[in-house]
């Protein structure tokens, strides 16, 4: 979506967020947000596709049916979030924390992570198909029915996670 003055629109949206806890049907596609604290807010059916989220605090937020497709997230905190039925397809994550989060039924297909943490998170039935992980930790995560097919992995820790319950090969998918 084209915005004639994207910087002003981003600032206006952040200012509006200050006074509300529930955000519904927001289209912030292609916008840039920097250094804002949105912790504890609830987002429903919002789109941040192709947005840039830099130094953002989304800790303890709730996300339902939200889109972050092809988004770039840098040095942001998503710890303790409850995100269900969201799409992060093709997103790029750099130094992002998803620790202690409920990340259930989410699409991370084609996502790329560098220096990220998902430690102590529930990733039940999420998908990381054709994703790339570099210096990313998944320590003590629930990976039941999580699709990790195939991925490129460099310096990744799965310690204490139930990797045997993840689906890492196409032939393990039920017909």
PDB file of C-alpha atoms in Angstrom, residues 20-119:
ATOM      1  CA  UNK A  20      -5.446   2.207  23.333  1.00  0.00           C
ATOM      2  CA  UNK A  21      -4.820  -1.396  24.334  1.00  0.00           C
ATOM      3  CA  UNK A  22      -6.633  -3.216  21.509  1.00  0.00           C
ATOM      4  CA  UNK A  23      -5.719  -2.597  17.863  1.00  0.00           C
ATOM      5  CA  UNK A  24      -7.909  -4.164  15.171  1.00  0.00           C
ATOM      6  CA  UNK A  25      -7.662  -4.252  11.373  1.00  0.00           C
ATOM      7  CA  UNK A  26      -4.619  -1.971  11.173  1.00  0.00           C
ATOM      8  CA  UNK A  27      -2.861  -1.862   7.804  1.00  0.00           C
ATOM      9  CA  UNK A  28       0.700  -0.726   8.527  1.00  0.00           C
ATOM     10  CA  UNK A  29       2.150  -2.438   5.459  1.00  0.00           C
ATOM     11  CA  UNK A  30       5.427  -0.983   4.277  1.00  0.00           C
ATOM     12  CA  UNK A  31       5.777   1.461   7.171  1.00  0.00           C
ATOM     13  CA  UNK A  32       8.809   1.958   9.419  1.00  0.00           C
ATOM     14  CA  UNK A  33       8.501   1.935  13.208  1.00  0.00           C
ATOM     15  CA  UNK A  34      11.436   2.685  15.502  1.00  0.00           C
ATOM     16  CA  UNK A  35      12.124   2.781  19.229  1.00  0.00           C
ATOM     17  CA  UNK A  36       8.567   2.471  20.538  1.00  0.00           C
ATOM     18  CA  UNK A  37       7.167   0.535  23.474  1.00  0.00           C
ATOM     19  CA  UNK A  38       3.961  -1.277  22.498  1.00  0.00           C
ATOM     20  CA  UNK A  39       4.234  -3.947  25.205  1.00  0.00           C
ATOM     21  CA  UNK A  40       1.047  -5.548  26.450  1.00  0.00           C
ATOM     22  CA  UNK A  41      -1.133  -4.434  23.537  1.00  0.00           C
ATOM     23  CA  UNK A  42      -3.498  -6.766  21.683  1.00  0.00           C
ATOM     24  CA  UNK A  43      -3.430  -6.860  17.877  1.00  0.00           C
ATOM     25  CA  UNK A  44      -6.188  -8.528  15.841  1.00  0.00           C
ATOM     26  CA  UNK A  45      -6.140  -8.914  12.036  1.00  0.00           C
ATOM     27  CA  UNK A  46      -3.359  -6.361  11.582  1.00  0.00           C
ATOM     28  CA  UNK A  47      -0.829  -6.220   8.758  1.00  0.00           C
ATOM     29  CA  UNK A  48       2.800  -5.217   9.182  1.00  0.00           C
ATOM     30  CA  UNK A  49       3.786  -6.845   5.875  1.00  0.00           C
ATOM     31  CA  UNK A  50       6.955  -5.386   4.352  1.00  0.00           C
ATOM     32  CA  UNK A  51       7.339  -3.094   7.378  1.00  0.00           C
ATOM     33  CA  UNK A  52      10.551  -2.293   9.229  1.00  0.00           C
ATOM     34  CA  UNK A  53      10.396  -2.767  13.009  1.00  0.00           C
ATOM     35  CA  UNK A  54      13.567  -1.511  14.651  1.00  0.00           C
ATOM     36  CA  UNK A  55      14.276  -1.360  18.400  1.00  0.00           C
ATOM     37  CA  UNK A  56      10.618  -2.099  19.124  1.00  0.00           C
ATOM     38  CA  UNK A  57       9.200  -3.525  22.349  1.00  0.00           C
ATOM     39  CA  UNK A  58       6.246  -5.852  21.707  1.00  0.00           C
ATOM     40  CA  UNK A  59       6.786  -7.909  24.890  1.00  0.00           C
ATOM     41  CA  UNK A  60       3.675  -9.516  26.404  1.00  0.00           C
ATOM     42  CA  UNK A  61       1.550  -8.595  23.366  1.00  0.00           C
ATOM     43  CA  UNK A  62      -1.230 -10.721  21.912  1.00  0.00           C
ATOM     44  CA  UNK A  63      -1.393 -11.223  18.135  1.00  0.00           C
ATOM     45  CA  UNK A  64      -4.212 -13.022  16.329  1.00  0.00           C
ATOM     46  CA  UNK A  65      -4.362 -13.422  12.554  1.00  0.00           C
ATOM     47  CA  UNK A  66      -1.648 -10.788  12.017  1.00  0.00           C
ATOM     48  CA  UNK A  67       0.681 -10.557   9.044  1.00  0.00           C
ATOM     49  CA  UNK A  68       4.406  -9.800   9.227  1.00  0.00           C
ATOM     50  CA  UNK A  69       5.222 -11.223   5.785  1.00  0.00           C
ATOM     51  CA  UNK A  70       8.541  -9.983   4.368  1.00  0.00           C
ATOM     52  CA  UNK A  71       8.934  -7.708   7.384  1.00  0.00           C
ATOM     53  CA  UNK A  72      12.393  -6.719   8.641  1.00  0.00           C
ATOM     54  CA  UNK A  73      12.730  -6.853  12.432  1.00  0.00           C
ATOM     55  CA  UNK A  74      15.924  -5.575  14.016  1.00  0.00           C
ATOM     56  CA  UNK A  75      16.844  -5.500  17.720  1.00  0.00           C
ATOM     57  CA  UNK A  76      13.255  -5.937  18.866  1.00  0.00           C
ATOM     58  CA  UNK A  77      11.655  -7.663  21.853  1.00  0.00           C
ATOM     59  CA  UNK A  78       8.772 -10.073  21.236  1.00  0.00           C
ATOM     60  CA  UNK A  79       9.329 -12.002  24.482  1.00  0.00           C
ATOM     61  CA  UNK A  80       6.322 -13.325  26.333  1.00  0.00           C
ATOM     62  CA  UNK A  81       3.965 -12.807  23.388  1.00  0.00           C
ATOM     63  CA  UNK A  82       0.925 -14.900  22.540  1.00  0.00           C
ATOM     64  CA  UNK A  83       0.845 -15.093  18.730  1.00  0.00           C
ATOM     65  CA  UNK A  84      -1.563 -17.508  17.079  1.00  0.00           C
ATOM     66  CA  UNK A  85      -2.497 -17.969  13.422  1.00  0.00           C
ATOM     67  CA  UNK A  86      -0.011 -15.291  12.328  1.00  0.00           C
ATOM     68  CA  UNK A  87       2.240 -15.215   9.289  1.00  0.00           C
ATOM     69  CA  UNK A  88       5.914 -14.260   9.372  1.00  0.00           C
ATOM     70  CA  UNK A  89       6.601 -15.736   5.912  1.00  0.00           C
ATOM     71  CA  UNK A  90       9.774 -14.436   4.315  1.00  0.00           C
ATOM     72  CA  UNK A  91      10.485 -12.177   7.305  1.00  0.00           C
ATOM     73  CA  UNK A  92      14.031 -11.276   8.286  1.00  0.00           C
ATOM     74  CA  UNK A  93      14.853 -11.282  12.015  1.00  0.00           C
ATOM     75  CA  UNK A  94      18.081  -9.784  13.360  1.00  0.00           C
ATOM     76  CA  UNK A  95      18.717  -9.828  17.125  1.00  0.00           C
ATOM     77  CA  UNK A  96      15.069 -10.508  18.026  1.00  0.00           C
ATOM     78  CA  UNK A  97      13.852 -12.270  21.185  1.00  0.00           C
ATOM     79  CA  UNK A  98      10.776 -14.519  21.157  1.00  0.00           C
ATOM     80  CA  UNK A  99      11.617 -16.093  24.537  1.00  0.00           C
ATOM     81  CA  UNK A 100       8.850 -17.452  26.795  1.00  0.00           C
ATOM     82  CA  UNK A 101       6.260 -17.048  24.019  1.00  0.00           C
ATOM     83  CA  UNK A 102       3.202 -18.907  22.763  1.00  0.00           C
ATOM     84  CA  UNK A 103       3.874 -19.162  19.012  1.00  0.00           C
ATOM     85  CA  UNK A 104       1.140 -21.613  18.042  1.00  0.00           C
ATOM     86  CA  UNK A 105      -0.089 -22.310  14.479  1.00  0.00           C
ATOM     87  CA  UNK A 106       2.199 -19.670  12.926  1.00  0.00           C
ATOM     88  CA  UNK A 107       3.804 -19.528   9.488  1.00  0.00           C
ATOM     89  CA  UNK A 108       7.551 -18.791   9.497  1.00  0.00           C
ATOM     90  CA  UNK A 109       8.089 -20.290   6.024  1.00  0.00           C
ATOM     91  CA  UNK A 110      11.105 -18.777   4.300  1.00  0.00           C
ATOM     92  CA  UNK A 111      11.996 -16.668   7.348  1.00  0.00           C
ATOM     93  CA  UNK A 112      15.649 -15.895   8.106  1.00  0.00           C
ATOM     94  CA  UNK A 113      16.905 -15.479  11.669  1.00  0.00           C
ATOM     95  CA  UNK A 114      20.266 -14.161  12.833  1.00  0.00           C
ATOM     96  CA  UNK A 115      21.214 -13.838  16.511  1.00  0.00           C
ATOM     97  CA  UNK A 116      17.673 -14.647  17.693  1.00  0.00           C
ATOM     98  CA  UNK A 117      16.212 -16.566  20.620  1.00  0.00           C
ATOM     99  CA  UNK A 118      13.026 -18.620  20.855  1.00  0.00           C
ATOM    100  CA  UNK A 119      14.009 -20.179  24.205  1.00  0.00           C
TER     101      UNK A 119
END
